[in-house]
Short mmCIF file of C-alpha atoms in Angstrom, two decimals:
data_model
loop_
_atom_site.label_atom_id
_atom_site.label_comp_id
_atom_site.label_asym_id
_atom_site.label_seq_id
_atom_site.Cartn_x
_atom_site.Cartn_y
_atom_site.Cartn_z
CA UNK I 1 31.31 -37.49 -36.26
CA UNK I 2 32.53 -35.98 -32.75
CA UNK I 3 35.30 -34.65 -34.38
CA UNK I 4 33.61 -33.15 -37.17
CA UNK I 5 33.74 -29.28 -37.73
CA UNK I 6 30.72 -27.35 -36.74
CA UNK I 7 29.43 -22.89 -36.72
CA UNK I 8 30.91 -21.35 -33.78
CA UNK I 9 29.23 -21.89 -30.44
CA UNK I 10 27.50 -25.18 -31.57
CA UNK I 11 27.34 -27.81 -29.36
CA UNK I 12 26.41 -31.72 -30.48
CA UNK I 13 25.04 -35.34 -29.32
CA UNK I 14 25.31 -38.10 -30.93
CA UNK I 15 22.26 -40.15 -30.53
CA UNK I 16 23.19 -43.92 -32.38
CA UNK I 17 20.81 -46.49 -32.45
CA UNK I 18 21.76 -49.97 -33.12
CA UNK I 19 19.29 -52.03 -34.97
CA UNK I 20 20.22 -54.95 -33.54
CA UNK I 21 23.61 -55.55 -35.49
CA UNK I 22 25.18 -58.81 -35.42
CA UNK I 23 28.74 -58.16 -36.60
CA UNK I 24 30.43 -56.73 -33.70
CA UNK I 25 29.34 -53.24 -34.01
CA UNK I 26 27.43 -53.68 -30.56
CA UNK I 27 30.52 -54.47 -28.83
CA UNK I 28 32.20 -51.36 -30.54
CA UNK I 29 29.24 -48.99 -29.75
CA UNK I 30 29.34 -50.13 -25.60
CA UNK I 31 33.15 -48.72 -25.45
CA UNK I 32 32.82 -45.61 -27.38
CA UNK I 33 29.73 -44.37 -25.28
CA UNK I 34 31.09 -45.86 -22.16
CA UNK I 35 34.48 -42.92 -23.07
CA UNK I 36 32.34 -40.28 -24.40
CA UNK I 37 29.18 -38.45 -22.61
CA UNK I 38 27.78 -37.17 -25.82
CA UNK I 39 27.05 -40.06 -26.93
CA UNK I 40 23.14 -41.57 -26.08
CA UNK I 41 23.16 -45.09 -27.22
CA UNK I 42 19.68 -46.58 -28.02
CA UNK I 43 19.05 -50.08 -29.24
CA UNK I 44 16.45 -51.85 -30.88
CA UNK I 45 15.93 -56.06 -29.82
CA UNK I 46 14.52 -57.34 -33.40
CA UNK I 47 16.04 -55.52 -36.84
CA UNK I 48 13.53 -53.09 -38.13
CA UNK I 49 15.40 -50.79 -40.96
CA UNK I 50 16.03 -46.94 -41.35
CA UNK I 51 13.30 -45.68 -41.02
CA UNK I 52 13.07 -47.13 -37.53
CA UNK I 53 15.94 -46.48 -36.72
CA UNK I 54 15.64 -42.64 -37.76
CA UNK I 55 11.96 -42.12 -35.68
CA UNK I 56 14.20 -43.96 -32.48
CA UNK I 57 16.91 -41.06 -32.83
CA UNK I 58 14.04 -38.69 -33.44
CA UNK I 59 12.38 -39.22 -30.40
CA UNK I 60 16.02 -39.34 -27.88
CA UNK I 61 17.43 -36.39 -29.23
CA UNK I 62 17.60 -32.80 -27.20
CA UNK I 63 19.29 -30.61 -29.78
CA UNK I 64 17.82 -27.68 -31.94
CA UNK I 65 18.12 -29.16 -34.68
CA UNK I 66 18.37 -33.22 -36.19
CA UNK I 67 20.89 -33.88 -39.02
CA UNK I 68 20.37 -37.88 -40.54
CA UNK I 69 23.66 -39.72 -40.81
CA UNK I 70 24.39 -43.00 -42.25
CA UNK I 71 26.87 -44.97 -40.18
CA UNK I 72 28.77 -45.93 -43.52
CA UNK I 73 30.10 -42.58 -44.24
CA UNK I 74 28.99 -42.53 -47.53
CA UNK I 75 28.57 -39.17 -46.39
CA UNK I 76 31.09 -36.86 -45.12
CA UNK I 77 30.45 -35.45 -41.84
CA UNK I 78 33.03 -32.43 -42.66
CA UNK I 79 30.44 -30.29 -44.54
CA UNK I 80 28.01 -30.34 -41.34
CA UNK I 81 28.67 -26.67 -41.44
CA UNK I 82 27.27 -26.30 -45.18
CA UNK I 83 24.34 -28.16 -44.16
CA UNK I 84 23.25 -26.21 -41.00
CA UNK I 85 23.86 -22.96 -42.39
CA UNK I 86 20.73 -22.12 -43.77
CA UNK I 87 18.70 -23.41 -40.94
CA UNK I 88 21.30 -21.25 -38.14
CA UNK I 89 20.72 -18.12 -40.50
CA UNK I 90 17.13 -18.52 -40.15
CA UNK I 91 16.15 -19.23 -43.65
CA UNK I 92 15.54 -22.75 -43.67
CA UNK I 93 13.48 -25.41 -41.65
CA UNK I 94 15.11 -28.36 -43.08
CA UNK I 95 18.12 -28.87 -45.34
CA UNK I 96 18.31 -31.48 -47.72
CA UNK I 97 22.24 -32.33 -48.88
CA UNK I 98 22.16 -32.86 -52.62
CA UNK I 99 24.28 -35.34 -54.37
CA UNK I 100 23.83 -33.93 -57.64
CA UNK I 101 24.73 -30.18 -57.22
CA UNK I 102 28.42 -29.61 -57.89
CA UNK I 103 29.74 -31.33 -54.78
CA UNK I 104 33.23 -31.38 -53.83
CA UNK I 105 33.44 -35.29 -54.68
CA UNK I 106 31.44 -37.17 -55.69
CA UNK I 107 32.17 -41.07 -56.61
CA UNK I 108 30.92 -42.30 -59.90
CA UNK I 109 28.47 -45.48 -59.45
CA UNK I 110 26.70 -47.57 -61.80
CA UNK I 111 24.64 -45.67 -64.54
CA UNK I 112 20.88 -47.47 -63.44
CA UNK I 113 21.17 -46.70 -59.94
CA UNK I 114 21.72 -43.03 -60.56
CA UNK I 115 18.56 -43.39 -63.10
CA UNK I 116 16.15 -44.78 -60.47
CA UNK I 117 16.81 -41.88 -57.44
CA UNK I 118 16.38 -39.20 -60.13
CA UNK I 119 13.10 -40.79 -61.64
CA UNK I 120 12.48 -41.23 -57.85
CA UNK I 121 12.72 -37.75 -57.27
CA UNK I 122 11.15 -36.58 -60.07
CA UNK I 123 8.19 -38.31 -59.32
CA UNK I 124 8.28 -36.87 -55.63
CA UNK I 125 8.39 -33.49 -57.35
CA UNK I 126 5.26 -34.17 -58.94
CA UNK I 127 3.39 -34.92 -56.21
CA UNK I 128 5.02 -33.04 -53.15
CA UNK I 129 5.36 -29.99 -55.49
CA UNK I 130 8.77 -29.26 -54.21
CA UNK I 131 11.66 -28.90 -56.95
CA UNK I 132 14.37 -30.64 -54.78
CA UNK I 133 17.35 -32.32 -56.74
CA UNK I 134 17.77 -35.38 -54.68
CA UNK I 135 14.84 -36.62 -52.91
CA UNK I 136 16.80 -39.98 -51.95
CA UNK I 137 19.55 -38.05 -49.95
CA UNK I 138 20.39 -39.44 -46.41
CA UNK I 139 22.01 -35.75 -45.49
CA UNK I 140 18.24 -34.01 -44.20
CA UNK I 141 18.25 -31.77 -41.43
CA UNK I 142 15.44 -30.47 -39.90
CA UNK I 143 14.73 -27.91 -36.57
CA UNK I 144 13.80 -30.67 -33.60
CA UNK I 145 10.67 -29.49 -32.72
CA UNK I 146 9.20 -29.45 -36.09
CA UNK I 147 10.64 -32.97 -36.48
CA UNK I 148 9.19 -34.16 -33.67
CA UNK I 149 5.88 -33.13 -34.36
CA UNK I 150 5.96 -35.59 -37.79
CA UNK I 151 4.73 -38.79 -37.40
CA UNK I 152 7.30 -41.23 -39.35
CA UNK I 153 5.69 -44.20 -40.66
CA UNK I 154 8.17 -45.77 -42.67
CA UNK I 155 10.22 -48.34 -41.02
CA UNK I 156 12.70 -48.77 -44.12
CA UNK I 157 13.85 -46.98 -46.86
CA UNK I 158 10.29 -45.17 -47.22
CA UNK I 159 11.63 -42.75 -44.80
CA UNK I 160 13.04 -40.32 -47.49
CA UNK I 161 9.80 -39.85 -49.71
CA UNK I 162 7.57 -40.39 -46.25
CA UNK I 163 9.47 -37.20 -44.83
CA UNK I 164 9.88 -35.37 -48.38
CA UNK I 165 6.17 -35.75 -48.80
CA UNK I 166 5.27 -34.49 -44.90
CA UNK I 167 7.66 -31.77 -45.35
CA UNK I 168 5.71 -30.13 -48.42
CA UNK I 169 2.39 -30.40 -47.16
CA UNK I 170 3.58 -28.71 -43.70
CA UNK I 171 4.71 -25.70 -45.75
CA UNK I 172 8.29 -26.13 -44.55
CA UNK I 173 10.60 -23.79 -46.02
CA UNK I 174 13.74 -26.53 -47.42
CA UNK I 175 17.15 -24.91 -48.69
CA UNK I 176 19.21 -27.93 -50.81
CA UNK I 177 22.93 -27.29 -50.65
CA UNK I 178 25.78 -29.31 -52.34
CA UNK I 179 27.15 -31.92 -50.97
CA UNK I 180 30.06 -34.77 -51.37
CA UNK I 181 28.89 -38.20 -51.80
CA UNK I 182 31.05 -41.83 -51.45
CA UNK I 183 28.91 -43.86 -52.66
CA UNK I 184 29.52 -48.02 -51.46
CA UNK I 185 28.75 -50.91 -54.54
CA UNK I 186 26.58 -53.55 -53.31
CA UNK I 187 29.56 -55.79 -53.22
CA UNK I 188 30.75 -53.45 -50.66
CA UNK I 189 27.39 -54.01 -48.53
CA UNK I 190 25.12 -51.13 -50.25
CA UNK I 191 21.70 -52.69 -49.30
CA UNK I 192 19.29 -50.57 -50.89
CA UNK I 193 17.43 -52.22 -53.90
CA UNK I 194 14.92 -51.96 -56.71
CA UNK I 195 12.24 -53.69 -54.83
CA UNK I 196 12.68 -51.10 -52.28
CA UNK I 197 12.46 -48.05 -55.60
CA UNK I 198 9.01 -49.63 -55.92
CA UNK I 199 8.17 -49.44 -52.47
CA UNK I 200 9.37 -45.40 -52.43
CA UNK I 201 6.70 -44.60 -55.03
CA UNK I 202 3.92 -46.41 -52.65
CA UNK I 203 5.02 -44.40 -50.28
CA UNK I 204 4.62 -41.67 -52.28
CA UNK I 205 1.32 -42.19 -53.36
CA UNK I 206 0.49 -42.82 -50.09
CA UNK I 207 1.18 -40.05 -48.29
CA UNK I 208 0.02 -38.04 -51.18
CA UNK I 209 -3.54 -39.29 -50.85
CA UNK I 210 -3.04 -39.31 -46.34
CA UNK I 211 -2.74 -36.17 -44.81
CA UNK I 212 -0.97 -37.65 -41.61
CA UNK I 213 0.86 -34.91 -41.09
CA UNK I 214 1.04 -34.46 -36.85
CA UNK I 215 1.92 -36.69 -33.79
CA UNK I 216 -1.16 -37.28 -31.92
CA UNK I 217 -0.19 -35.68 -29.25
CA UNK I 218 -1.38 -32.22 -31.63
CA UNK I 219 -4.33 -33.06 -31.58
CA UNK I 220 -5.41 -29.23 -33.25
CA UNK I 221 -3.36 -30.79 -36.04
CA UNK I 222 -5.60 -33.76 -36.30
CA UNK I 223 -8.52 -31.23 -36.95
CA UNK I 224 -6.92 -28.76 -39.15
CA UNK I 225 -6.24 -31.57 -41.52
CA UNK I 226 -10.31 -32.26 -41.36
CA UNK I 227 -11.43 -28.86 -41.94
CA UNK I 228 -8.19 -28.62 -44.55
CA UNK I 229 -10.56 -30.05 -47.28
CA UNK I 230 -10.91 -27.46 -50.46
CA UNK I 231 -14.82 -27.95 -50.64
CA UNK I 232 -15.33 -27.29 -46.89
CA UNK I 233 -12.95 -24.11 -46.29
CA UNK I 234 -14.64 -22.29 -49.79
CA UNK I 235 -17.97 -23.31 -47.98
CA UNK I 236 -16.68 -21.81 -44.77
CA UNK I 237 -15.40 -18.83 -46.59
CA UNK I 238 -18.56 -17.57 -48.01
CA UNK I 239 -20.20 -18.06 -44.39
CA UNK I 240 -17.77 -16.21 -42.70
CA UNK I 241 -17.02 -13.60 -45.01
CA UNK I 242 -20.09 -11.07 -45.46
CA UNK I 243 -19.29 -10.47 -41.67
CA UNK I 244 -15.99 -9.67 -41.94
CA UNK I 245 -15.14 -5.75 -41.91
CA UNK I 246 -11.46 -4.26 -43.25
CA UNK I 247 -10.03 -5.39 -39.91
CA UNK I 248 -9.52 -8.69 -38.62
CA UNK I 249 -8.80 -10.30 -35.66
CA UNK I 250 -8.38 -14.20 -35.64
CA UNK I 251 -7.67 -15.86 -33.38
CA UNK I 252 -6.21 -19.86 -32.94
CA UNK I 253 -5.44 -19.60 -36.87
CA UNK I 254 -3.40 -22.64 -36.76
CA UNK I 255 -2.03 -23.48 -40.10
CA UNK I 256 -3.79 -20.93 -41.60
CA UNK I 257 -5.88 -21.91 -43.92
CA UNK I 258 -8.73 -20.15 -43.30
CA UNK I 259 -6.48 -16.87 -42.72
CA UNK I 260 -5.06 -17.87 -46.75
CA UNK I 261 -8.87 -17.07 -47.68
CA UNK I 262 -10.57 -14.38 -45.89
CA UNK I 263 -7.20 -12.03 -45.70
CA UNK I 264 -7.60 -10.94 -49.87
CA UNK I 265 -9.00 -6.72 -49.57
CA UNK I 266 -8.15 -6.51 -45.88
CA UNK I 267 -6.57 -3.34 -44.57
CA UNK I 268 -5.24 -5.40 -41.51
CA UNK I 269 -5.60 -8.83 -41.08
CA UNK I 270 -3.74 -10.44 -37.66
CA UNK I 271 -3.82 -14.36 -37.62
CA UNK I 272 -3.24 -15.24 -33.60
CA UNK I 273 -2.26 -18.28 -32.14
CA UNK I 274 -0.63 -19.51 -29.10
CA UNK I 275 1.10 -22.86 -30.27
CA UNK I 276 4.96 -22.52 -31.25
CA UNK I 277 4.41 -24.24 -34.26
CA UNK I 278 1.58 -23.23 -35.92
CA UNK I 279 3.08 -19.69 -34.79
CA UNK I 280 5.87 -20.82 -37.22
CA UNK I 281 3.97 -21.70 -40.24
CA UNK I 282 2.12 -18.85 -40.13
CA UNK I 283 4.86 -16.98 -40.16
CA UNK I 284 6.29 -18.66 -43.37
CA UNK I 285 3.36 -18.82 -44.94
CA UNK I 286 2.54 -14.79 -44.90
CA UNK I 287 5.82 -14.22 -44.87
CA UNK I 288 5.36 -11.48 -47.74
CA UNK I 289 2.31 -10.49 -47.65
CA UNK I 290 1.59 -7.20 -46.03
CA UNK I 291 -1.54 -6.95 -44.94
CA UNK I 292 -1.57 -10.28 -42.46
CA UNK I 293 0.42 -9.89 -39.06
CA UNK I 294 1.18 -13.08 -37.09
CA UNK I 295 1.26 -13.27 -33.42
CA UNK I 296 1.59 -14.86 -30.29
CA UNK I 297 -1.70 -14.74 -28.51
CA UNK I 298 -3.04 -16.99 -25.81
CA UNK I 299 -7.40 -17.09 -25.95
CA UNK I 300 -7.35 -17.76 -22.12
CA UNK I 301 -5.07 -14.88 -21.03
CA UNK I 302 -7.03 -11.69 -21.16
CA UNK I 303 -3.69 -9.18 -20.56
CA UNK I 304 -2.43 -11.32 -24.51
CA UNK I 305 -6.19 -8.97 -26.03
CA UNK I 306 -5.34 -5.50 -24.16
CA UNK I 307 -3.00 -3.78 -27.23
CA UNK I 308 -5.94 -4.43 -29.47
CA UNK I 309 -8.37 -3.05 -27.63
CA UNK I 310 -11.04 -1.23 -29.71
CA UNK I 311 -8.74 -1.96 -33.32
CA UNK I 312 -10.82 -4.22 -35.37
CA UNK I 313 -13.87 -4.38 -37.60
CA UNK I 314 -14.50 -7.66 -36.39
CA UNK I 315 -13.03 -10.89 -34.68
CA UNK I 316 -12.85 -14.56 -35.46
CA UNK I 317 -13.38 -17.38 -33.22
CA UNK I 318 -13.32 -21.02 -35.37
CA UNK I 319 -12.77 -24.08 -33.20
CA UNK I 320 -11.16 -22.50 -30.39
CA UNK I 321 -13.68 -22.25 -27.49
CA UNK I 322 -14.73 -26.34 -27.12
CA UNK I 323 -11.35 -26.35 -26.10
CA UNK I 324 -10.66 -23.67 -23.51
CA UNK I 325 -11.38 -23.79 -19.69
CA UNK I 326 -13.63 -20.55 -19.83
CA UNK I 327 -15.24 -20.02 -22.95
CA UNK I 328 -17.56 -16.60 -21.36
CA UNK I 329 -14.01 -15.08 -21.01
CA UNK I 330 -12.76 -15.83 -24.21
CA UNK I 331 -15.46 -14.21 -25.86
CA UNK I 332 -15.44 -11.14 -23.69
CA UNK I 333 -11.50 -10.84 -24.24
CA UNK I 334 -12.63 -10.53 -28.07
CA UNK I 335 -15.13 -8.04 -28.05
CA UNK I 336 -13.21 -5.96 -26.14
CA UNK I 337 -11.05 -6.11 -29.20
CA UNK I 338 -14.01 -4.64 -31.55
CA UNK I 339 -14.75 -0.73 -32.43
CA UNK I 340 -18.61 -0.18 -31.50
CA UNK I 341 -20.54 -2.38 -33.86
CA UNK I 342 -18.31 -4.45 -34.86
CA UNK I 343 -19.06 -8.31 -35.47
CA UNK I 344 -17.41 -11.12 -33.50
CA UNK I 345 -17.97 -14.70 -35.60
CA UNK I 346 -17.72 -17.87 -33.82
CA UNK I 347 -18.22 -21.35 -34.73
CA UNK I 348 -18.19 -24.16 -32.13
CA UNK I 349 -19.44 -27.83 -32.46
CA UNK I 350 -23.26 -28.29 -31.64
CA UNK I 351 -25.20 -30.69 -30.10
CA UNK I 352 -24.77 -32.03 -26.43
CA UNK I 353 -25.45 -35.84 -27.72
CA UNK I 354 -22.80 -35.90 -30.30
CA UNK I 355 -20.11 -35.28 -28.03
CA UNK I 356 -18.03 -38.32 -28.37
CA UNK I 357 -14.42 -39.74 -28.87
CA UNK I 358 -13.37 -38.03 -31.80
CA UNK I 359 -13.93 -34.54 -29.63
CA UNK I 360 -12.23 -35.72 -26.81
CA UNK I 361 -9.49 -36.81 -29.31
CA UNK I 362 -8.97 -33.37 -30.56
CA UNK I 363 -8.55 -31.70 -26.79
CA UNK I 364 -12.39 -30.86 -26.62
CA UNK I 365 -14.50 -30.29 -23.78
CA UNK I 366 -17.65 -29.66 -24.61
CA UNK I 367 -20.06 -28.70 -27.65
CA UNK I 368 -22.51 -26.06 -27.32
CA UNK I 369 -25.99 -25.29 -28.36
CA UNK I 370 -28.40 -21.75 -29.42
CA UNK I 371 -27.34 -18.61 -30.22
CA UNK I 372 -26.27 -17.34 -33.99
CA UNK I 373 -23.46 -18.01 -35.85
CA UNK I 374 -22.66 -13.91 -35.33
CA UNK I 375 -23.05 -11.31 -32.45
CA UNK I 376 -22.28 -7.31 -32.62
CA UNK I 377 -19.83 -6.12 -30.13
CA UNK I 378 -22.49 -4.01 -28.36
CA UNK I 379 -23.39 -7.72 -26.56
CA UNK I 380 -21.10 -7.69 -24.96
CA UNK I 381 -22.49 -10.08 -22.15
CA UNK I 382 -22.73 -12.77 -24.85
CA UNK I 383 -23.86 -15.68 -22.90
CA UNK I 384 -21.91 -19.20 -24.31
CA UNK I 385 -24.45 -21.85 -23.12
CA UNK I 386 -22.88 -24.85 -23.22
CA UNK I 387 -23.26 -28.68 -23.20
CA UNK I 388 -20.88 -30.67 -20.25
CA UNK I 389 -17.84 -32.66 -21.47
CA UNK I 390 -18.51 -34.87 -18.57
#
């Protein structure tokens, strides 16, 4: 694997966890990454399985971007370069390696364990509506920092539908490329089973039904899956939109879900945010589609408002200013972005006695109380009273 080729200019770690072998490997592992500096050695004290092992490697690696390898080999580390091509030419935010596009090699095993990953698969397709070939693959590669922000559940074999499953409902743009495959027998150690093909479609199911798609440490993520309900956004959508002129400013748009509904018969519609990767699925997700413009905006840095001064129709403010330092600011940083008359919409959380643990979970510091649901940019001296986090 340190050997193996890789794109020009590419440099690589090898993060290996042990999960607490007991047939020599340890003693193998201490000499090669006492010789080579690449190598960060992690181990676990009790066996806990691949998936484990994976969310270890996950959380010790430094690279751009993660590539899964099976210490067996079944794999062949040689066509690293096919798999991180898509991701390198910007295309792609995770690469699965398929064992059942035309390959280079691939080694015929028995007929019912073939059977099982493709009825595996095709009932991940079904409910992850992605139209992948090989859901089971160990070869998945995936940028680091949207890896990182995926919880991983799974501590065994669950792991492939778990991440399959996460990586649909994040909107992640996956490429599948051919790959070689040398399959082991179980009398050469293969350990995967059909109990564990029954626990894969649990785990389907399971994270079908569970949107836990975020570390907690994004704790905006936590509430975007909340308001990410169908019933509540067309709700939110018919508030909103009779104040909403041709142009639109938004700002913290997140995943974009409420940009998805209000942008249809816009002239301009410009989704903000300030977060790297929500800026990234927002990106992906109007990717081709005109009339919505994605950028970087921070709400608590006024210079981030000055080249929109005096553009829009109106402005949008959902869920953003419970969480910022100086909410007064905010909102005068937004009007500032309105033509004369122009409406600026914000919804905060009400009610000084409600505020509670599951605001401080999601980064909020305080909830607020009066005032309408929309003001006209000629207030400018909109006055945010608000209730103390404290």
């Amino acid at each position: 694997m340190l050997d193996a080729p890789l794109p020009e200019n590419m440099q690589r770690e090898l993060v290996i966890v042990d999960d607490c072998s007991t047939d020599g490997t340890s003693d193998i592992l201490d000499r090669l990454a006492a010789a080579e500096p690449r190598i960060r050695l992690v181990r676990h004290k009790v066996n806990q399985g691949k998936g484990a092992a994976v969310r270890t490697a996950i959380q010790n690696a430094t690279g751009d971007f993660c590539l899964v390898q099976d210490a067996d080999l079944e794999y062949d580390p040689s066509e690293y370069v096919i798999l991180l091509r898509p991701l390198l030419d910007g295309r792609a935010d995770a690469v699965f390696g398929s064992r059942y596009l035309s390959g280079e090699q691939t080694r015929v095993l028995p007929f019912w364990h073939s059977v099982l990953n493709k009825v595996l698969t095709l009932i991940s397709n079904m409910f992850s509506n992605l139209n992948v070939t090989d859901m089971e693959t160990c070869y998945k590669v995936f940028r680091t920092d949207l890896l990182k922000s995926i919880p991983i559940r799974s501590d065994r074999f669950g792991f492939e539908p778990e991440i399959t499953m996460k990586a649909s409902k994040r909107k992640l743009r996956v490429y599948e490329v051919p790959i070689s495959y040398h399959g082991r027998t179980y009398e050469e150690g293969k350990k995967i089973g059909w109990k564990d093909g029954v626990k894969a479609l649990g785990v389907i199911l399971y994270f079908w039904l569970i949107d836990d798609m975020y570390e907690a440490s994004y704790g905006r993520g936590m509430l975007h899956s909340l308001t990410g309900t169908p019933q509540y956004l067309s709700w939110l959508t018919r508030v909103l939109r009779p104040y909403l002129g041709d142009t639109v400013l938004e700002i913290g748009a997140g995943l974009g879900n409420l940009t998805g509904r209000l942008m249809g018969r816009k002239l301009e519609y410009v989704a903000a945010e300030k977060e790297s990767l929500y800026l990234h699925t927002l990106r992906n997700r109007f990717l081709r589609t005109p009339s919505v413009h994605v950028c970087e905006l921070d709400p608590e840095r006024p210079r981030d408002y000055e080249r929109w001064a005096g553009k829009f129709d109106s402005a949008l403010c959902v869920n953003v200013l419970e969480s910022v330092g100086d909410p007064e600011q905010v909102v005068s940083s937004l009007a500032s972005c309105l033509k004369p008359g122009g409406a600026l919409v914000v919804l905060v959380p009400h009610g000084k006695s409600l505020y509670g643990s599951l605001d401080r979970a999601m980064g909020h510091k305080r909830r607020f109380f009066g005032g309408r649901a929309a003001r006209t940019a000629d207030a400018r001296r909109l006055s945010c009273r608000e209730s103390s986090a404290t």
